[in-house]
Amino acid sequence: MGTGIRDNSDFQNKSLDSFSISNVNNGSHGLWIHFCAAYVFTGVVCILLYYEYAYIASKRIACFYSSKPQPHQFTILVR
């Protein structure tokens, strides 16, 4: 197939630069697109985490209320 060895010393810079902010030229609107996409992505992740933690908290509260109180689960402070 090939007759020579490929030079992959600059592979990381060539492959990842097209997906990073370093590929944006000066004066380009690509900076704003990158900023807005990062902002929206962060907002979506925060909303998903909020709903997931609310769901987990409701499940914990439901579990606490559905079980009978066990005396060995409580601590008594004696002074």
PDB file of C-alpha atoms in Angstrom:
ATOM      1  CA  MET A   1       0.000   0.000   0.000  1.00  0.00           C
ATOM      2  CA  GLY A   2       2.222   2.809   1.231  1.00  0.00           C
ATOM      3  CA  THR A   3       5.844   3.238   0.358  1.00  0.00           C
ATOM      4  CA  GLY A   4       6.837   5.620   3.114  1.00  0.00           C
ATOM      5  CA  ILE A   5       6.235   6.493   6.700  1.00  0.00           C
ATOM      6  CA  ARG A   6       3.713   9.230   7.396  1.00  0.00           C
ATOM      7  CA  ASP A   7       4.772  12.151   9.559  1.00  0.00           C
ATOM      8  CA  ASN A   8       2.202  12.359  12.363  1.00  0.00           C
ATOM      9  CA  SER A   9       4.167  14.722  14.586  1.00  0.00           C
ATOM     10  CA  ASP A  10       1.609  17.534  14.037  1.00  0.00           C
ATOM     11  CA  PHE A  11      -1.458  15.255  14.094  1.00  0.00           C
ATOM     12  CA  GLN A  12      -3.053  16.688  17.225  1.00  0.00           C
ATOM     13  CA  ASN A  13      -2.799  20.287  16.029  1.00  0.00           C
ATOM     14  CA  LYS A  14      -4.276  19.458  12.631  1.00  0.00           C
ATOM     15  CA  SER A  15      -7.157  17.344  13.888  1.00  0.00           C
ATOM     16  CA  LEU A  16      -8.429  19.303  16.898  1.00  0.00           C
ATOM     17  CA  ASP A  17      -7.924  22.873  15.683  1.00  0.00           C
ATOM     18  CA  SER A  18     -10.924  22.646  13.395  1.00  0.00           C
ATOM     19  CA  PHE A  19     -13.195  22.022  16.416  1.00  0.00           C
ATOM     20  CA  SER A  20     -11.720  24.584  18.805  1.00  0.00           C
ATOM     21  CA  ILE A  21     -11.850  28.341  19.158  1.00  0.00           C
ATOM     22  CA  SER A  22      -8.313  28.608  17.757  1.00  0.00           C
ATOM     23  CA  ASN A  23      -9.802  28.073  14.284  1.00  0.00           C
ATOM     24  CA  VAL A  24     -11.735  31.387  14.463  1.00  0.00           C
ATOM     25  CA  ASN A  25     -10.242  34.231  12.430  1.00  0.00           C
ATOM     26  CA  ASN A  26      -9.993  37.805  13.701  1.00  0.00           C
ATOM     27  CA  GLY A  27     -13.158  39.799  13.027  1.00  0.00           C
ATOM     28  CA  SER A  28     -15.194  36.679  12.352  1.00  0.00           C
ATOM     29  CA  HIS A  29     -18.666  36.032  13.724  1.00  0.00           C
ATOM     30  CA  GLY A  30     -17.532  32.528  14.636  1.00  0.00           C
ATOM     31  CA  LEU A  31     -16.432  33.784  18.047  1.00  0.00           C
ATOM     32  CA  TRP A  32     -19.998  34.773  18.903  1.00  0.00           C
ATOM     33  CA  ILE A  33     -21.320  31.471  17.603  1.00  0.00           C
ATOM     34  CA  HIS A  34     -18.836  29.601  19.794  1.00  0.00           C
ATOM     35  CA  PHE A  35     -19.695  31.755  22.822  1.00  0.00           C
ATOM     36  CA  CYS A  36     -23.459  31.355  22.361  1.00  0.00           C
ATOM     37  CA  ALA A  37     -23.179  27.600  21.836  1.00  0.00           C
ATOM     38  CA  ALA A  38     -21.113  27.230  25.014  1.00  0.00           C
ATOM     39  CA  TYR A  39     -23.611  29.392  26.928  1.00  0.00           C
ATOM     40  CA  VAL A  40     -26.615  27.388  25.700  1.00  0.00           C
ATOM     41  CA  PHE A  41     -24.876  24.079  26.397  1.00  0.00           C
ATOM     42  CA  THR A  42     -24.068  25.181  29.957  1.00  0.00           C
ATOM     43  CA  GLY A  43     -27.673  26.273  30.505  1.00  0.00           C
ATOM     44  CA  VAL A  44     -29.066  22.968  29.247  1.00  0.00           C
ATOM     45  CA  VAL A  45     -26.723  20.997  31.498  1.00  0.00           C
ATOM     46  CA  CYS A  46     -27.700  23.112  34.536  1.00  0.00           C
ATOM     47  CA  ILE A  47     -31.415  22.627  33.831  1.00  0.00           C
ATOM     48  CA  LEU A  48     -30.982  18.864  33.431  1.00  0.00           C
ATOM     49  CA  LEU A  49     -29.038  18.665  36.694  1.00  0.00           C
ATOM     50  CA  TYR A  50     -31.706  20.697  38.500  1.00  0.00           C
ATOM     51  CA  TYR A  51     -34.524  18.395  37.377  1.00  0.00           C
ATOM     52  CA  GLU A  52     -32.496  15.268  38.091  1.00  0.00           C
ATOM     53  CA  TYR A  53     -31.659  16.378  41.639  1.00  0.00           C
ATOM     54  CA  ALA A  54     -35.290  17.379  42.257  1.00  0.00           C
ATOM     55  CA  TYR A  55     -36.368  13.901  41.126  1.00  0.00           C
ATOM     56  CA  ILE A  56     -33.790  12.211  43.365  1.00  0.00           C
ATOM     57  CA  ALA A  57     -34.797  14.369  46.350  1.00  0.00           C
ATOM     58  CA  SER A  58     -38.483  13.528  45.858  1.00  0.00           C
ATOM     59  CA  LYS A  59     -37.632   9.817  45.713  1.00  0.00           C
ATOM     60  CA  ARG A  60     -35.638  10.087  48.955  1.00  0.00           C
ATOM     61  CA  ILE A  61     -38.437  11.922  50.742  1.00  0.00           C
ATOM     62  CA  ALA A  62     -40.983   9.364  49.528  1.00  0.00           C
ATOM     63  CA  CYS A  63     -38.772   6.551  50.801  1.00  0.00           C
ATOM     64  CA  PHE A  64     -38.373   8.219  54.215  1.00  0.00           C
ATOM     65  CA  TYR A  65     -42.114   8.775  54.597  1.00  0.00           C
ATOM     66  CA  SER A  66     -43.092   5.277  53.466  1.00  0.00           C
ATOM     67  CA  SER A  67     -40.927   3.421  55.986  1.00  0.00           C
ATOM     68  CA  LYS A  68     -41.710   2.933  59.652  1.00  0.00           C
ATOM     69  CA  PRO A  69     -39.471   4.815  62.077  1.00  0.00           C
ATOM     70  CA  GLN A  70     -36.845   2.520  63.532  1.00  0.00           C
ATOM     71  CA  PRO A  71     -35.515   3.461  66.998  1.00  0.00           C
ATOM     72  CA  HIS A  72     -31.968   2.429  66.073  1.00  0.00           C
ATOM     73  CA  GLN A  73     -31.937   5.064  63.304  1.00  0.00           C
ATOM     74  CA  PHE A  74     -32.071   7.976  65.748  1.00  0.00           C
ATOM     75  CA  THR A  75     -29.448   9.558  67.954  1.00  0.00           C
ATOM     76  CA  ILE A  76     -30.155  10.891  71.433  1.00  0.00           C
ATOM     77  CA  LEU A  77     -27.970  13.549  72.985  1.00  0.00           C
ATOM     78  CA  VAL A  78     -27.746  13.259  76.775  1.00  0.00           C
ATOM     79  CA  ARG A  79     -26.205  16.115  78.738  1.00  0.00           C
TER      80      ARG A  79
END
